[in-house]
Short mmCIF file of C-alpha atoms in Angstrom, two decimals:
data_model
loop_
_atom_site.label_atom_id
_atom_site.label_comp_id
_atom_site.label_asym_id
_atom_site.label_seq_id
_atom_site.Cartn_x
_atom_site.Cartn_y
_atom_site.Cartn_z
CA UNK A 10 -5.19 -18.51 1.88
CA UNK A 11 -3.84 -18.65 5.45
CA UNK A 12 -5.53 -16.80 8.30
CA UNK A 13 -4.02 -13.38 9.03
CA UNK A 14 -3.99 -11.64 12.43
CA UNK A 15 -3.15 -7.94 12.80
CA UNK A 16 -2.83 -6.56 16.34
CA UNK A 17 -2.27 -2.97 17.47
CA UNK A 18 -1.45 -2.76 21.17
CA UNK A 19 -0.24 0.56 22.60
CA UNK A 20 1.00 1.65 19.21
CA UNK A 21 2.81 -1.61 18.48
CA UNK A 22 1.92 -3.10 15.11
CA UNK A 23 2.08 -6.89 15.06
CA UNK A 24 1.24 -8.94 11.99
CA UNK A 25 1.03 -12.71 12.47
CA UNK A 26 0.33 -15.52 10.06
CA UNK A 27 0.83 -19.23 9.84
CA UNK A 28 3.03 -18.89 6.74
CA UNK A 29 4.11 -21.50 4.25
CA UNK A 30 7.84 -22.10 3.86
CA UNK A 31 9.40 -21.43 0.46
CA UNK A 32 11.26 -24.24 -1.26
CA UNK A 33 13.95 -24.60 -3.90
CA UNK A 34 11.69 -23.32 -6.69
CA UNK A 35 11.12 -20.03 -4.88
CA UNK A 36 14.82 -19.48 -4.20
CA UNK A 37 15.68 -20.20 -7.83
CA UNK A 38 12.90 -17.80 -8.77
CA UNK A 39 14.53 -15.15 -6.57
CA UNK A 40 17.74 -15.51 -8.56
CA UNK A 41 15.69 -14.85 -11.69
CA UNK A 42 14.07 -11.79 -10.10
CA UNK A 43 17.44 -10.28 -9.20
CA UNK A 44 18.54 -10.33 -12.86
CA UNK A 45 16.35 -7.44 -14.10
CA UNK A 46 17.00 -5.41 -10.94
CA UNK A 47 20.75 -5.79 -11.43
CA UNK A 48 20.59 -4.84 -15.11
CA UNK A 49 18.34 -1.82 -14.63
CA UNK A 50 20.73 -0.53 -12.00
CA UNK A 51 23.78 -1.25 -14.18
CA UNK A 52 22.21 0.54 -17.17
CA UNK A 53 21.81 3.73 -15.13
CA UNK A 54 25.57 3.99 -14.46
CA UNK A 55 27.33 2.20 -17.31
CA UNK A 56 26.52 4.79 -19.97
CA UNK A 57 28.71 7.44 -18.34
CA UNK A 58 31.84 5.48 -19.26
CA UNK A 59 30.69 5.10 -22.87
CA UNK A 60 30.06 8.81 -23.44
CA UNK A 61 33.54 9.67 -24.85
CA UNK A 62 33.39 6.88 -27.48
CA UNK A 63 29.73 7.55 -28.20
CA UNK A 64 30.40 11.27 -28.67
CA UNK A 65 33.28 10.59 -31.05
CA UNK A 66 31.14 8.23 -33.17
CA UNK A 67 27.75 10.00 -33.25
CA UNK A 68 28.94 13.60 -32.67
CA UNK A 69 25.82 14.69 -30.75
CA UNK A 70 25.32 18.31 -29.76
CA UNK A 71 25.55 19.24 -26.08
CA UNK A 72 21.78 19.20 -25.48
CA UNK A 73 21.39 15.90 -27.35
CA UNK A 74 24.15 14.32 -25.27
CA UNK A 75 22.31 15.33 -22.09
CA UNK A 76 19.07 13.82 -23.42
CA UNK A 77 20.86 10.56 -24.25
CA UNK A 78 21.86 10.33 -20.59
CA UNK A 79 18.73 11.70 -18.91
CA UNK A 80 15.75 10.50 -20.96
CA UNK A 81 16.11 6.94 -19.61
CA UNK A 82 15.82 8.09 -15.99
CA UNK A 83 12.94 10.46 -16.85
CA UNK A 84 10.75 7.73 -18.37
CA UNK A 85 11.76 5.17 -15.73
CA UNK A 86 10.79 7.47 -12.85
CA UNK A 87 7.63 8.75 -14.53
CA UNK A 88 6.16 5.36 -15.39
CA UNK A 89 6.95 3.40 -12.22
CA UNK A 90 3.68 4.16 -10.42
CA UNK A 91 1.39 3.45 -13.42
CA UNK A 92 3.30 0.24 -14.15
CA UNK A 93 3.07 -0.85 -10.52
CA UNK A 94 -0.71 -0.45 -10.67
CA UNK A 95 -0.82 -2.23 -14.04
CA UNK A 96 1.16 -5.17 -12.63
CA UNK A 97 -1.42 -5.59 -9.85
CA UNK A 98 -4.19 -5.67 -12.46
CA UNK A 99 -2.92 -7.77 -15.37
CA UNK A 100 -0.50 -9.98 -13.42
CA UNK A 101 2.96 -9.30 -12.06
CA UNK A 102 4.72 -12.15 -13.88
CA UNK A 103 2.98 -11.25 -17.13
CA UNK A 104 4.11 -7.62 -16.99
CA UNK A 105 7.63 -8.67 -15.98
CA UNK A 106 7.98 -10.94 -19.00
CA UNK A 107 6.53 -8.31 -21.36
CA UNK A 108 8.99 -5.81 -19.93
CA UNK A 109 11.91 -8.23 -20.31
CA UNK A 110 11.17 -8.69 -24.01
CA UNK A 111 10.80 -4.93 -24.50
CA UNK A 112 14.00 -4.18 -22.57
CA UNK A 113 15.96 -6.62 -24.70
CA UNK A 114 14.64 -5.20 -27.98
CA UNK A 115 15.21 -1.58 -26.96
CA UNK A 116 18.75 -2.46 -25.84
CA UNK A 117 19.53 -3.72 -29.35
CA UNK A 118 18.01 -0.56 -30.84
CA UNK A 119 20.20 1.58 -28.58
CA UNK A 120 23.35 -0.43 -29.32
CA UNK A 121 23.00 -0.02 -33.10
CA UNK A 122 21.50 3.48 -33.19
CA UNK A 123 22.88 5.22 -36.31
CA UNK A 124 22.64 8.73 -34.85
CA UNK A 125 21.94 10.81 -31.77
CA UNK A 126 18.19 11.20 -32.34
CA UNK A 127 17.52 7.45 -32.84
CA UNK A 128 19.59 6.77 -29.72
CA UNK A 129 17.53 9.24 -27.69
CA UNK A 130 14.35 7.52 -28.88
CA UNK A 131 15.76 4.08 -28.05
CA UNK A 132 16.83 5.24 -24.59
CA UNK A 133 13.33 6.62 -23.95
CA UNK A 134 11.78 3.28 -24.89
CA UNK A 135 14.37 1.48 -22.78
CA UNK A 136 13.42 3.61 -19.76
CA UNK A 137 9.74 2.81 -20.30
CA UNK A 138 10.59 -0.91 -20.50
CA UNK A 139 12.68 -0.67 -17.31
CA UNK A 140 9.65 0.77 -15.50
CA UNK A 141 7.75 -2.48 -16.24
CA UNK A 142 10.57 -4.58 -14.75
CA UNK A 143 11.03 -2.97 -11.35
CA UNK A 144 7.64 -3.06 -9.52
CA UNK A 145 6.81 -6.73 -10.27
CA UNK A 146 10.13 -7.99 -8.89
CA UNK A 147 9.65 -6.80 -5.31
CA UNK A 148 5.90 -7.51 -5.39
CA UNK A 149 6.52 -11.10 -6.53
CA UNK A 150 8.89 -11.60 -3.60
CA UNK A 151 5.92 -10.78 -1.37
CA UNK A 152 3.94 -13.51 -3.14
CA UNK A 153 6.70 -16.15 -3.18
CA UNK A 154 8.05 -15.78 0.36
CA UNK A 155 5.24 -15.78 2.89
CA UNK A 156 7.38 -16.94 5.79
CA UNK A 157 8.64 -13.72 7.46
CA UNK A 158 12.24 -14.84 7.93
CA UNK A 159 12.55 -16.05 4.38
CA UNK A 160 10.87 -12.91 3.05
CA UNK A 161 13.33 -10.67 4.89
CA UNK A 162 16.28 -12.59 3.46
CA UNK A 163 14.79 -12.54 -0.05
CA UNK A 164 14.23 -8.79 0.12
CA UNK A 165 17.80 -8.38 1.38
CA UNK A 166 19.11 -10.23 -1.69
CA UNK A 167 16.90 -8.05 -3.91
CA UNK A 168 18.19 -4.86 -2.27
CA UNK A 169 21.80 -6.02 -2.57
CA UNK A 170 21.25 -6.67 -6.28
CA UNK A 171 19.91 -3.17 -6.77
CA UNK A 172 22.80 -1.56 -4.86
CA UNK A 173 25.40 -3.84 -6.39
CA UNK A 174 24.31 -3.04 -9.93
CA UNK A 175 25.21 0.61 -9.52
CA UNK A 176 28.72 -0.41 -8.47
CA UNK A 177 29.19 -3.22 -11.01
CA UNK A 178 28.10 -0.94 -13.88
CA UNK A 179 31.43 0.93 -14.15
CA UNK A 180 33.38 -2.33 -13.86
CA UNK A 181 31.43 -4.10 -16.60
CA UNK A 182 31.45 -0.97 -18.74
CA UNK A 183 35.18 -0.45 -18.36
CA UNK A 184 35.91 -4.06 -19.36
CA UNK A 185 33.60 -3.95 -22.39
CA UNK A 186 34.76 -0.57 -23.66
CA UNK A 187 38.40 -1.65 -23.60
CA UNK A 188 37.47 -4.48 -26.00
CA UNK A 189 34.34 -3.53 -28.00
CA UNK A 190 32.39 -0.54 -29.34
CA UNK A 191 30.21 1.75 -27.23
CA UNK A 192 27.05 -0.20 -28.05
CA UNK A 193 28.36 -3.23 -26.15
CA UNK A 194 27.24 -1.62 -22.87
CA UNK A 195 23.66 -2.10 -24.09
CA UNK A 196 24.10 -5.54 -25.64
CA UNK A 197 24.97 -7.15 -22.29
CA UNK A 198 21.27 -6.81 -21.45
CA UNK A 199 20.11 -9.12 -24.23
CA UNK A 200 21.31 -12.56 -23.03
CA UNK A 201 20.15 -11.79 -19.49
CA UNK A 202 16.66 -10.86 -20.70
CA UNK A 203 16.52 -14.05 -22.79
CA UNK A 204 17.39 -16.05 -19.66
CA UNK A 205 14.58 -14.28 -17.77
CA UNK A 206 12.08 -15.04 -20.56
CA UNK A 207 13.05 -18.72 -20.59
CA UNK A 208 13.12 -19.33 -16.83
CA UNK A 209 10.43 -16.91 -15.66
CA UNK A 210 7.36 -18.91 -16.74
CA UNK A 211 8.65 -21.99 -14.88
CA UNK A 212 10.04 -20.47 -11.68
CA UNK A 213 7.85 -17.43 -11.02
CA UNK A 214 4.23 -17.58 -9.82
CA UNK A 215 1.50 -15.31 -11.15
CA UNK A 216 -0.43 -12.92 -8.96
CA UNK A 217 -3.01 -10.26 -9.73
CA UNK A 218 -5.52 -8.26 -7.74
CA UNK A 219 -8.74 -10.34 -7.66
CA UNK A 220 -10.84 -7.14 -7.69
CA UNK A 221 -8.73 -4.61 -9.60
CA UNK A 222 -11.33 -2.21 -10.98
CA UNK A 223 -10.72 -0.23 -14.17
CA UNK A 224 -7.26 1.11 -14.97
CA UNK A 225 -7.05 4.83 -14.20
CA UNK A 226 -5.75 6.33 -17.45
CA UNK A 227 -6.20 9.90 -16.26
CA UNK A 228 -4.37 9.01 -13.06
CA UNK A 229 -1.48 7.58 -15.06
CA UNK A 230 -1.21 10.83 -17.05
CA UNK A 231 -1.29 12.86 -13.83
CA UNK A 232 1.39 10.61 -12.34
CA UNK A 233 3.64 11.31 -15.31
CA UNK A 234 2.85 15.03 -15.08
CA UNK A 235 3.87 14.97 -11.41
CA UNK A 236 7.08 12.94 -11.55
CA UNK A 237 8.66 13.97 -14.87
CA UNK A 238 8.80 17.76 -14.26
CA UNK A 239 10.14 17.29 -10.72
CA UNK A 240 12.92 14.95 -11.85
CA UNK A 241 13.71 17.27 -14.78
CA UNK A 242 13.83 20.32 -12.53
CA UNK A 243 16.05 18.61 -9.97
CA UNK A 244 18.48 17.50 -12.67
CA UNK A 245 18.56 21.08 -13.99
CA UNK A 246 19.50 22.27 -10.51
CA UNK A 247 22.27 19.64 -10.42
CA UNK A 248 23.72 20.87 -13.72
CA UNK A 249 23.72 24.48 -12.58
CA UNK A 250 20.56 25.50 -14.42
CA UNK A 251 18.67 26.79 -11.38
CA UNK A 252 16.67 29.29 -13.39
CA UNK A 253 12.98 29.98 -13.97
CA UNK A 254 12.44 26.89 -16.23
CA UNK A 255 13.69 24.53 -13.51
CA UNK A 256 11.62 26.23 -10.82
CA UNK A 257 8.54 26.20 -13.04
CA UNK A 258 9.03 22.50 -13.78
CA UNK A 259 9.23 21.59 -10.09
CA UNK A 260 6.23 23.78 -9.23
CA UNK A 261 4.10 22.27 -12.01
CA UNK A 262 5.09 18.76 -10.92
CA UNK A 263 4.12 19.45 -7.31
CA UNK A 264 0.77 20.87 -8.46
CA UNK A 265 0.09 17.83 -10.66
CA UNK A 266 1.04 15.58 -7.74
CA UNK A 267 -1.49 17.30 -5.48
CA UNK A 268 -4.21 16.84 -8.11
CA UNK A 269 -3.17 13.19 -8.53
CA UNK A 270 -3.42 12.47 -4.79
CA UNK A 271 -6.79 14.21 -4.54
CA UNK A 272 -8.09 12.09 -7.41
CA UNK A 273 -6.79 8.90 -5.79
CA UNK A 274 -8.57 9.67 -2.50
CA UNK A 275 -11.91 9.87 -4.33
CA UNK A 276 -11.61 6.69 -6.37
CA UNK A 277 -12.99 3.34 -5.26
CA UNK A 278 -10.04 1.58 -6.93
CA UNK A 279 -7.11 4.02 -6.71
CA UNK A 280 -3.90 3.54 -8.67
CA UNK A 281 -2.04 4.57 -5.54
CA UNK A 282 -3.85 4.24 -2.23
CA UNK A 283 -3.06 7.43 -0.21
CA UNK A 284 -3.92 5.54 2.97
CA UNK A 285 -0.56 3.78 2.67
CA UNK A 286 1.17 7.00 3.72
CA UNK A 287 -0.92 7.26 6.87
CA UNK A 288 0.85 4.16 8.18
CA UNK A 289 3.88 5.46 10.08
CA UNK A 290 5.94 2.37 9.32
CA UNK A 291 5.36 2.73 5.58
CA UNK A 292 5.95 6.49 5.43
CA UNK A 293 9.06 6.61 7.63
CA UNK A 294 10.61 3.60 5.86
CA UNK A 295 9.99 5.27 2.50
CA UNK A 296 11.67 8.52 3.60
CA UNK A 297 14.59 6.63 5.16
CA UNK A 298 15.19 4.65 1.98
CA UNK A 299 15.06 7.85 -0.07
CA UNK A 300 17.59 9.61 2.19
CA UNK A 301 19.94 6.61 1.97
CA UNK A 302 19.91 6.74 -1.82
CA UNK A 303 20.22 10.55 -1.69
CA UNK A 304 23.49 10.25 0.21
CA UNK A 305 24.86 7.29 -1.75
CA UNK A 306 24.29 8.67 -5.25
CA UNK A 307 25.34 12.18 -4.25
CA UNK A 308 28.70 10.95 -2.95
CA UNK A 309 29.36 8.55 -5.83
CA UNK A 310 29.04 11.56 -8.15
CA UNK A 311 32.36 12.65 -6.62
CA UNK A 312 33.95 9.26 -6.01
CA UNK A 313 34.04 8.29 -9.70
CA UNK A 314 35.75 11.56 -10.62
CA UNK A 315 38.11 11.35 -7.64
CA UNK A 316 39.35 7.93 -8.72
CA UNK A 317 39.86 8.84 -12.37
CA UNK A 318 40.71 12.56 -12.39
CA UNK A 319 42.46 12.97 -9.03
CA UNK A 320 44.16 9.60 -8.59
CA UNK A 321 44.53 9.12 -12.37
CA UNK A 322 43.17 5.56 -12.55
CA UNK A 323 41.81 3.84 -15.66
CA UNK A 324 38.00 3.35 -15.73
CA UNK A 325 38.28 -0.40 -15.13
CA UNK A 326 40.67 0.00 -12.19
CA UNK A 327 38.48 2.76 -10.76
CA UNK A 328 35.46 0.48 -11.06
CA UNK A 329 37.28 -2.35 -9.30
CA UNK A 330 38.05 -0.10 -6.35
CA UNK A 331 34.32 0.38 -5.80
CA UNK A 332 33.82 -3.37 -5.38
CA UNK A 333 34.08 -3.14 -1.57
CA UNK A 334 30.89 -1.10 -1.58
CA UNK A 335 29.07 -3.83 -3.51
CA UNK A 336 30.39 -6.64 -1.33
CA UNK A 337 29.64 -4.83 1.92
CA UNK A 338 26.15 -3.92 0.66
CA UNK A 339 25.42 -7.63 0.11
CA UNK A 340 26.80 -8.50 3.54
CA UNK A 341 24.93 -5.65 5.21
CA UNK A 342 21.66 -6.66 3.57
CA UNK A 343 21.99 -10.29 4.65
CA UNK A 344 23.06 -9.42 8.20
CA UNK A 345 20.23 -6.90 8.58
CA UNK A 346 17.70 -9.53 7.49
CA UNK A 347 18.94 -11.84 10.27
CA UNK A 348 19.04 -9.12 12.94
CA UNK A 349 15.54 -7.92 11.98
CA UNK A 350 14.15 -11.28 13.09
CA UNK A 351 14.84 -10.26 16.70
CA UNK A 352 15.21 -6.48 16.62
CA UNK A 353 12.57 -3.96 15.57
CA UNK A 354 13.07 -2.52 12.08
CA UNK A 355 13.45 1.07 13.28
CA UNK A 356 16.50 0.15 15.34
CA UNK A 357 18.04 -1.86 12.49
CA UNK A 358 17.54 0.99 10.02
CA UNK A 359 18.89 3.46 12.57
CA UNK A 360 21.98 1.31 13.01
CA UNK A 361 22.45 1.08 9.25
CA UNK A 362 22.16 4.85 8.83
CA UNK A 363 24.68 5.33 11.65
CA UNK A 364 27.12 2.94 9.95
CA UNK A 365 26.73 4.78 6.64
CA UNK A 366 27.26 8.11 8.43
CA UNK A 367 30.54 6.73 9.77
CA UNK A 368 31.54 5.86 6.20
CA UNK A 369 30.86 9.43 5.13
CA UNK A 370 32.87 10.71 8.09
CA UNK A 371 35.85 8.56 7.06
CA UNK A 372 35.70 9.90 3.50
CA UNK A 373 35.55 13.47 4.76
CA UNK A 374 39.25 12.97 5.54
CA UNK A 375 40.23 12.34 1.90
CA UNK A 376 42.72 14.64 0.22
CA UNK A 377 44.79 14.60 -2.97
CA UNK A 378 47.53 12.48 -1.40
CA UNK A 379 45.26 10.10 0.55
CA UNK A 380 45.91 6.44 0.10
CA UNK A 381 43.28 4.23 -1.48
CA UNK A 382 42.73 2.49 1.84
CA UNK A 383 40.98 5.52 3.28
CA UNK A 384 38.49 5.44 0.43
CA UNK A 385 38.05 1.66 0.65
CA UNK A 386 37.42 1.84 4.41
CA UNK A 387 34.79 4.51 3.89
CA UNK A 388 33.13 2.54 1.10
CA UNK A 389 33.00 -0.60 3.27
CA UNK A 390 31.16 1.24 6.03
CA UNK A 391 28.93 3.10 3.59
CA UNK A 392 27.98 0.00 1.60
CA UNK A 393 27.16 -2.14 4.61
CA UNK A 394 25.04 0.62 6.18
CA UNK A 395 23.09 1.46 3.02
CA UNK A 396 22.61 -2.24 2.26
CA UNK A 397 21.10 -2.79 5.71
CA UNK A 398 18.79 0.21 5.40
CA UNK A 399 17.52 -0.70 1.93
CA UNK A 400 16.90 -4.33 2.87
CA UNK A 401 14.86 -3.57 5.99
CA UNK A 402 13.04 -0.54 4.56
CA UNK A 403 12.01 -2.51 1.46
CA UNK A 404 10.75 -5.38 3.60
CA UNK A 405 8.67 -3.09 5.83
CA UNK A 406 7.15 -1.31 2.82
CA UNK A 407 6.00 -4.50 1.07
CA UNK A 408 4.94 -6.17 4.34
CA UNK A 409 2.70 -3.31 5.46
CA UNK A 410 1.03 -2.84 2.07
CA UNK A 411 -2.07 -4.97 1.33
CA UNK A 412 -1.22 -7.96 -0.90
CA UNK A 413 -3.27 -6.61 -3.81
CA UNK A 414 -1.38 -3.29 -3.58
CA UNK A 415 2.16 -4.69 -3.30
CA UNK A 416 2.99 -3.71 -6.89
CA UNK A 417 1.89 -0.12 -6.32
CA UNK A 418 3.78 0.06 -3.01
CA UNK A 419 6.93 -1.26 -4.70
CA UNK A 420 6.55 1.31 -7.46
CA UNK A 421 6.27 4.13 -4.93
CA UNK A 422 9.46 3.02 -3.23
CA UNK A 423 11.34 2.78 -6.51
CA UNK A 424 10.06 6.17 -7.70
CA UNK A 425 11.23 7.65 -4.40
CA UNK A 426 14.60 5.99 -5.00
CA UNK A 427 14.90 7.69 -8.40
CA UNK A 428 13.99 11.04 -6.88
CA UNK A 429 16.43 10.50 -4.00
CA UNK A 430 19.26 9.85 -6.44
CA UNK A 431 18.44 12.96 -8.47
CA UNK A 432 18.25 15.06 -5.30
CA UNK A 433 21.56 13.64 -4.09
CA UNK A 434 23.36 14.81 -7.21
CA UNK A 435 21.53 18.14 -7.14
CA UNK A 436 22.13 19.01 -3.47
CA UNK A 437 25.47 17.37 -2.66
CA UNK A 438 26.77 17.90 -6.19
CA UNK A 439 25.87 21.59 -6.21
CA UNK A 440 27.45 22.19 -2.81
CA UNK A 441 30.60 20.36 -3.81
CA UNK A 442 30.88 22.30 -7.06
CA UNK A 443 30.35 25.57 -5.22
CA UNK A 444 33.26 24.69 -2.92
CA UNK A 445 35.36 23.74 -5.96
CA UNK A 446 34.69 27.06 -7.65
CA UNK A 447 35.51 29.05 -4.51
CA UNK A 448 38.70 27.15 -3.63
CA UNK A 449 39.90 27.17 -7.24
CA UNK A 450 39.56 30.96 -7.42
CA UNK A 451 41.07 31.49 -3.97
CA UNK A 452 44.15 29.43 -4.91
CA UNK A 453 44.74 31.49 -8.05
CA UNK A 454 43.79 28.76 -10.48
CA UNK A 455 42.82 31.32 -13.12
CA UNK A 456 46.32 32.83 -13.25
CA UNK A 457 47.85 32.80 -16.72
CA UNK A 458 44.71 31.46 -18.43
CA UNK A 459 42.64 33.13 -21.09
CA UNK A 460 39.18 34.30 -20.06
CA UNK A 461 37.55 31.34 -21.85
CA UNK A 462 39.92 28.75 -20.36
CA UNK A 463 39.61 30.29 -16.89
CA UNK A 464 35.81 29.98 -17.10
CA UNK A 465 35.96 26.34 -18.19
CA UNK A 466 38.61 25.30 -15.64
CA UNK A 467 36.82 27.10 -12.82
CA UNK A 468 33.53 25.26 -13.33
CA UNK A 469 34.50 21.58 -13.08
CA UNK A 470 37.52 19.36 -12.55
CA UNK A 471 36.91 17.78 -15.95
CA UNK A 472 37.09 21.23 -17.53
CA UNK A 473 40.37 21.93 -15.75
CA UNK A 474 41.84 18.64 -17.00
CA UNK A 475 40.79 19.51 -20.57
CA UNK A 476 42.33 23.01 -20.33
CA UNK A 477 45.56 21.62 -18.87
CA UNK A 478 45.82 19.22 -21.78
CA UNK A 479 45.81 22.18 -24.20
CA UNK A 480 48.44 24.27 -22.41
CA UNK A 481 51.86 24.31 -24.12
CA UNK A 482 53.67 25.02 -20.83
CA UNK A 483 53.74 21.71 -18.96
CA UNK A 484 54.70 23.31 -15.65
CA UNK A 485 51.70 25.63 -15.88
CA UNK A 486 49.52 22.64 -16.76
CA UNK A 487 50.79 20.68 -13.76
CA UNK A 488 50.17 23.65 -11.45
CA UNK A 489 46.63 24.04 -12.81
CA UNK A 490 45.91 20.35 -12.18
CA UNK A 491 47.27 20.53 -8.63
CA UNK A 492 45.03 23.50 -7.81
CA UNK A 493 41.96 21.92 -9.48
CA UNK A 494 42.43 18.54 -7.81
CA UNK A 495 42.87 20.13 -4.40
CA UNK A 496 39.73 22.26 -4.91
CA UNK A 497 37.72 19.25 -6.09
CA UNK A 498 38.78 17.19 -3.09
CA UNK A 499 37.66 20.06 -0.88
CA UNK A 500 34.23 19.84 -2.50
CA UNK A 501 34.16 16.08 -1.95
CA UNK A 502 34.96 16.56 1.74
CA UNK A 503 32.15 19.09 2.08
CA UNK A 504 29.67 16.70 0.46
CA UNK A 505 30.85 13.89 2.74
CA UNK A 506 30.39 16.02 5.87
CA UNK A 507 26.89 17.06 4.79
CA UNK A 508 25.99 13.45 3.99
CA UNK A 509 27.28 12.31 7.39
CA UNK A 510 25.16 14.91 9.17
CA UNK A 511 22.00 14.04 7.19
CA UNK A 512 22.41 10.31 7.80
CA UNK A 513 23.22 10.73 11.50
CA UNK A 514 20.09 12.83 12.05
CA UNK A 515 18.01 10.35 10.04
CA UNK A 516 19.40 7.49 12.15
CA UNK A 517 18.08 9.08 15.33
CA UNK A 518 14.71 9.99 13.82
CA UNK A 519 13.98 6.57 12.32
CA UNK A 520 14.91 4.80 15.55
CA UNK A 521 12.59 7.07 17.54
CA UNK A 522 9.66 7.20 15.12
CA UNK A 523 9.61 3.43 14.47
CA UNK A 524 10.44 2.28 17.99
CA UNK A 525 6.91 0.85 18.40
CA UNK A 526 6.58 -0.67 14.91
CA UNK A 527 7.23 -4.37 14.50
CA UNK A 528 6.41 -6.58 11.51
CA UNK A 529 6.38 -10.12 12.86
CA UNK A 530 5.10 -12.00 9.82
CA UNK A 531 4.28 -11.74 6.19
CA UNK A 532 0.81 -10.96 5.07
CA UNK A 533 -1.18 -13.53 3.17
CA UNK A 534 -0.78 -13.79 -0.55
CA UNK A 535 -2.71 -15.71 -3.05
CA UNK A 536 -0.91 -17.52 -5.81
CA UNK A 537 -1.86 -18.72 -9.27
CA UNK A 538 0.62 -21.10 -10.84
#
């Protein structure tokens, strides 16, 4: 193990080490590590495109359809922290390979599920398997790339894979669903997981905490009790169910989280070390990453519908138009990794948030007749800014965590990412839908409709499209669609303005709060081949 020097001078954190340089094996191993990150991200988004075919085949009830979509995210978010701690104890490569096998098997179960209930069960198991894939990937990067410049670039590639997966999901799903059955969106996981199982033992090193202590089973239960109700409650808010059950779920989750943190402070070997949050670099980077995902996911909730229901594009074409976001995210991640070698991370993240805010500002000018170039320009700015933020924030988080806690730190960041995405849909989505409802009513969209159709059309753009398709008078249907599309675009603009304001404020705060924080080198990692 190389000698590590940590200096704190006038609030400036400097970490120095004589680090080994990674070779070809490590870079090939990075390509292997990006595979599960890409697939987990794709799986979150690709199912939305398959819902019409899935519904026609399995005929699930409304509540069952929601569980098919949501149960994956619930189990993924709830198990990330326990799985991060488990990876540090039993070995990060070992847990990654176990998770790859489980993810492949559960993907097959989901693809060939004979009914709604078996599919819900398969999706729950798939979410649990995904939770074993995420923490080891970022933690292993910490082990493999001990040179600071190489580590930053490796983390940038990892972050770009995570962001790119959410964009590539609709493209891959659209292509598959135009040729195969709905289960094909799950089967694409299988060959990739086989490749990971074959190459992982040869290209990935093993690492585990040399003094792990016993696994905290009670802490794992409390972690689940904290995360699951909060994510459930936030999703209920996003779907308009802001009633007592949602409030009770969030309150119970917060209470369980407080008990969990109190327990962790008292343990000699905590599952999650609360002292991590006392480090300003760690805490501010975590919040910044969460806000970036909050804005990104919240806006993409509208972008997908805008492309298909306002511009009338096919799913595959709509997916292709989001490619600029994926490409710019990759470029932004790589460029940020280079800039961060000379510029402090707070300034790089602040610049990335500013760039993303500009992308939101551009998209606040969208309307029903806007050309696609306005959207593409906004997505280019947004993708490059978010890519830069995620790359640098991820690097700071893993660099400031102790080597034996890198898995837990990675899990915390990924759990915060899941929560940020849920909050983005809940907050930005709810505000946008409120604007839609108000503008639709103000423009007389209910005129000539039955009470039932007026209620459906006034709630969502998708409902208005469905009602218009049933109207015998085509002129009335066209008028309804014009009003609904205009109201929806108004909601999108409102969400874009709010996102721009949030990101601009966050850009200033992160630059100020992290102005004295600098991570100059990787920390030392042990390795067992």
